[in-house]
């Protein structure tokens, strides 16, 4: 089953001029959003992007930017597993629930500073 997380991976941006063809984004992306085309990485499945930020964190030349956490991946996946609507309770007050951008090793949920969730 092919999953779609956000309409068009709204904050994902790839600067192909800055891409050095290292393939790190392809290696770390859990949903095959990127592919090598003509020696550089290209976005081939934007709808599969859950805006986790792994690609941007591993892009040495800084060719990829994404506002990690805005997709509330935990809420989307949790909602799918429970068969309910995704909900986000990360402190924004926009909706209730139990979403966050990251979980610390002790299981506590936290949202990185500057991240606006949902």
PDB file of C-alpha atoms in Angstrom:
ATOM      1  CA  UNK A   1       0.000   0.000   0.000  1.00  0.00           C
ATOM      2  CA  UNK A   2       1.415   3.399  -1.012  1.00  0.00           C
ATOM      3  CA  UNK A   3       1.027   6.042   1.671  1.00  0.00           C
ATOM      4  CA  UNK A   4       0.639   9.756   1.133  1.00  0.00           C
ATOM      5  CA  UNK A   5       1.322  12.020   4.097  1.00  0.00           C
ATOM      6  CA  UNK A   6       0.948  15.641   3.071  1.00  0.00           C
ATOM      7  CA  UNK A   7      -0.345  17.173  -0.073  1.00  0.00           C
ATOM      8  CA  UNK A   8       2.852  17.681  -2.064  1.00  0.00           C
ATOM      9  CA  UNK A   9       5.296  17.641   0.903  1.00  0.00           C
ATOM     10  CA  UNK A  10       4.583  21.303   1.365  1.00  0.00           C
ATOM     11  CA  UNK A  11       7.861  22.510   2.929  1.00  0.00           C
ATOM     12  CA  UNK A  12      10.312  20.197   1.121  1.00  0.00           C
ATOM     13  CA  UNK A  13      12.710  22.119  -1.134  1.00  0.00           C
ATOM     14  CA  UNK A  14      15.652  20.697  -3.098  1.00  0.00           C
ATOM     15  CA  UNK A  15      18.234  23.023  -4.661  1.00  0.00           C
ATOM     16  CA  UNK A  16      19.639  20.855  -7.459  1.00  0.00           C
ATOM     17  CA  UNK A  17      22.465  23.352  -8.063  1.00  0.00           C
ATOM     18  CA  UNK A  18      23.797  22.758  -4.523  1.00  0.00           C
ATOM     19  CA  UNK A  19      23.345  18.957  -4.720  1.00  0.00           C
ATOM     20  CA  UNK A  20      26.698  17.154  -4.966  1.00  0.00           C
ATOM     21  CA  UNK A  21      25.185  13.745  -5.828  1.00  0.00           C
ATOM     22  CA  UNK A  22      26.224  12.072  -2.554  1.00  0.00           C
ATOM     23  CA  UNK A  23      22.951  10.058  -2.359  1.00  0.00           C
ATOM     24  CA  UNK A  24      22.583  10.579   1.410  1.00  0.00           C
ATOM     25  CA  UNK A  25      18.998  11.814   1.008  1.00  0.00           C
ATOM     26  CA  UNK A  26      18.121   8.658  -0.902  1.00  0.00           C
ATOM     27  CA  UNK A  27      19.715   6.476   1.772  1.00  0.00           C
ATOM     28  CA  UNK A  28      17.939   8.102   4.751  1.00  0.00           C
ATOM     29  CA  UNK A  29      14.516   8.825   3.266  1.00  0.00           C
ATOM     30  CA  UNK A  30      12.069   6.203   4.570  1.00  0.00           C
ATOM     31  CA  UNK A  31       9.621   6.760   1.686  1.00  0.00           C
ATOM     32  CA  UNK A  32      11.708   6.961  -1.512  1.00  0.00           C
ATOM     33  CA  UNK A  33      10.930  10.625  -2.098  1.00  0.00           C
ATOM     34  CA  UNK A  34      14.254  11.126  -3.941  1.00  0.00           C
ATOM     35  CA  UNK A  35      16.021   9.491  -6.903  1.00  0.00           C
ATOM     36  CA  UNK A  36      19.258  10.187  -8.734  1.00  0.00           C
ATOM     37  CA  UNK A  37      18.624  11.707 -12.147  1.00  0.00           C
ATOM     38  CA  UNK A  38      21.478  13.061 -14.223  1.00  0.00           C
ATOM     39  CA  UNK A  39      23.965  12.862 -11.355  1.00  0.00           C
ATOM     40  CA  UNK A  40      21.921  14.832  -8.825  1.00  0.00           C
ATOM     41  CA  UNK A  41      19.093  14.013  -6.490  1.00  0.00           C
ATOM     42  CA  UNK A  42      15.591  14.907  -7.624  1.00  0.00           C
ATOM     43  CA  UNK A  43      12.238  14.821  -5.842  1.00  0.00           C
ATOM     44  CA  UNK A  44      10.267  12.029  -7.504  1.00  0.00           C
ATOM     45  CA  UNK A  45       7.425  11.427  -5.022  1.00  0.00           C
ATOM     46  CA  UNK A  46       6.661  14.604  -3.099  1.00  0.00           C
ATOM     47  CA  UNK A  47       3.376  13.206  -1.766  1.00  0.00           C
ATOM     48  CA  UNK A  48       5.251  10.443   0.095  1.00  0.00           C
ATOM     49  CA  UNK A  49       7.234  13.005   2.122  1.00  0.00           C
ATOM     50  CA  UNK A  50       6.237  13.033   5.794  1.00  0.00           C
ATOM     51  CA  UNK A  51       8.547  15.977   6.502  1.00  0.00           C
ATOM     52  CA  UNK A  52      10.602  14.058   9.067  1.00  0.00           C
ATOM     53  CA  UNK A  53      13.725  16.072   8.204  1.00  0.00           C
ATOM     54  CA  UNK A  54      16.154  13.145   7.822  1.00  0.00           C
ATOM     55  CA  UNK A  55      17.131  14.244   4.317  1.00  0.00           C
ATOM     56  CA  UNK A  56      17.936  17.816   5.319  1.00  0.00           C
ATOM     57  CA  UNK A  57      19.870  16.743   8.426  1.00  0.00           C
ATOM     58  CA  UNK A  58      22.070  14.478   6.304  1.00  0.00           C
ATOM     59  CA  UNK A  59      22.583  16.803   3.338  1.00  0.00           C
ATOM     60  CA  UNK A  60      26.161  18.074   3.757  1.00  0.00           C
ATOM     61  CA  UNK A  61      25.964  20.773   1.059  1.00  0.00           C
ATOM     62  CA  UNK A  62      22.623  22.044   2.413  1.00  0.00           C
ATOM     63  CA  UNK A  63      20.745  21.398  -0.813  1.00  0.00           C
ATOM     64  CA  UNK A  64      17.618  20.239   1.014  1.00  0.00           C
ATOM     65  CA  UNK A  65      15.416  22.204   3.354  1.00  0.00           C
ATOM     66  CA  UNK A  66      12.263  21.004   5.058  1.00  0.00           C
ATOM     67  CA  UNK A  67      10.388  22.280   8.071  1.00  0.00           C
ATOM     68  CA  UNK A  68      10.526  19.049  10.042  1.00  0.00           C
ATOM     69  CA  UNK A  69       7.551  18.379  12.269  1.00  0.00           C
ATOM     70  CA  UNK A  70       4.949  20.353  10.391  1.00  0.00           C
ATOM     71  CA  UNK A  71       3.594  17.141   8.923  1.00  0.00           C
ATOM     72  CA  UNK A  72       2.941  15.744  12.387  1.00  0.00           C
ATOM     73  CA  UNK A  73       4.067  12.329  11.151  1.00  0.00           C
ATOM     74  CA  UNK A  74       3.448  10.719  14.547  1.00  0.00           C
ATOM     75  CA  UNK A  75      -0.174  11.855  14.511  1.00  0.00           C
ATOM     76  CA  UNK A  76      -0.721  10.757  10.928  1.00  0.00           C
ATOM     77  CA  UNK A  77       0.788   7.315  11.471  1.00  0.00           C
ATOM     78  CA  UNK A  78      -0.937   6.906  14.843  1.00  0.00           C
ATOM     79  CA  UNK A  79      -4.281   7.854  13.325  1.00  0.00           C
ATOM     80  CA  UNK A  80      -3.817   5.311  10.553  1.00  0.00           C
ATOM     81  CA  UNK A  81      -2.937   2.574  13.041  1.00  0.00           C
ATOM     82  CA  UNK A  82      -5.903   3.421  15.293  1.00  0.00           C
ATOM     83  CA  UNK A  83      -8.278   4.025  12.401  1.00  0.00           C
ATOM     84  CA  UNK A  84      -8.953   7.564  13.641  1.00  0.00           C
ATOM     85  CA  UNK A  85      -8.291  11.066  12.393  1.00  0.00           C
ATOM     86  CA  UNK A  86      -4.761  12.371  13.070  1.00  0.00           C
ATOM     87  CA  UNK A  87      -4.658  14.685  16.067  1.00  0.00           C
ATOM     88  CA  UNK A  88      -1.950  16.973  17.348  1.00  0.00           C
ATOM     89  CA  UNK A  89      -1.554  18.108  20.949  1.00  0.00           C
ATOM     90  CA  UNK A  90       1.916  19.542  20.743  1.00  0.00           C
ATOM     91  CA  UNK A  91       1.073  22.716  22.592  1.00  0.00           C
ATOM     92  CA  UNK A  92      -0.119  24.799  19.668  1.00  0.00           C
ATOM     93  CA  UNK A  93      -3.711  24.710  20.860  1.00  0.00           C
ATOM     94  CA  UNK A  94      -4.877  24.177  17.295  1.00  0.00           C
ATOM     95  CA  UNK A  95      -6.198  20.675  17.944  1.00  0.00           C
ATOM     96  CA  UNK A  96      -6.149  18.005  20.625  1.00  0.00           C
ATOM     97  CA  UNK A  97      -4.308  14.703  20.713  1.00  0.00           C
ATOM     98  CA  UNK A  98      -0.829  13.356  21.068  1.00  0.00           C
ATOM     99  CA  UNK A  99       1.374  14.440  18.185  1.00  0.00           C
ATOM    100  CA  UNK A 100       4.925  15.721  18.416  1.00  0.00           C
ATOM    101  CA  UNK A 101       7.858  16.203  16.133  1.00  0.00           C
ATOM    102  CA  UNK A 102      10.183  14.021  18.203  1.00  0.00           C
ATOM    103  CA  UNK A 103      10.305  11.718  21.178  1.00  0.00           C
ATOM    104  CA  UNK A 104      13.176  11.789  23.636  1.00  0.00           C
ATOM    105  CA  UNK A 105      14.827   8.518  24.724  1.00  0.00           C
ATOM    106  CA  UNK A 106      12.683   8.390  27.894  1.00  0.00           C
ATOM    107  CA  UNK A 107       9.521   8.477  25.743  1.00  0.00           C
ATOM    108  CA  UNK A 108       8.582  12.069  26.575  1.00  0.00           C
ATOM    109  CA  UNK A 109       7.249  13.967  23.598  1.00  0.00           C
ATOM    110  CA  UNK A 110       8.831  17.236  22.644  1.00  0.00           C
ATOM    111  CA  UNK A 111       8.736  19.649  19.731  1.00  0.00           C
ATOM    112  CA  UNK A 112      12.012  21.331  18.715  1.00  0.00           C
ATOM    113  CA  UNK A 113      12.220  25.074  19.315  1.00  0.00           C
ATOM    114  CA  UNK A 114      10.925  27.036  16.359  1.00  0.00           C
ATOM    115  CA  UNK A 115       8.774  24.174  15.082  1.00  0.00           C
ATOM    116  CA  UNK A 116       5.166  25.045  14.443  1.00  0.00           C
ATOM    117  CA  UNK A 117       3.164  21.865  14.506  1.00  0.00           C
ATOM    118  CA  UNK A 118      -0.128  21.514  12.615  1.00  0.00           C
TER     119      UNK A 118
END
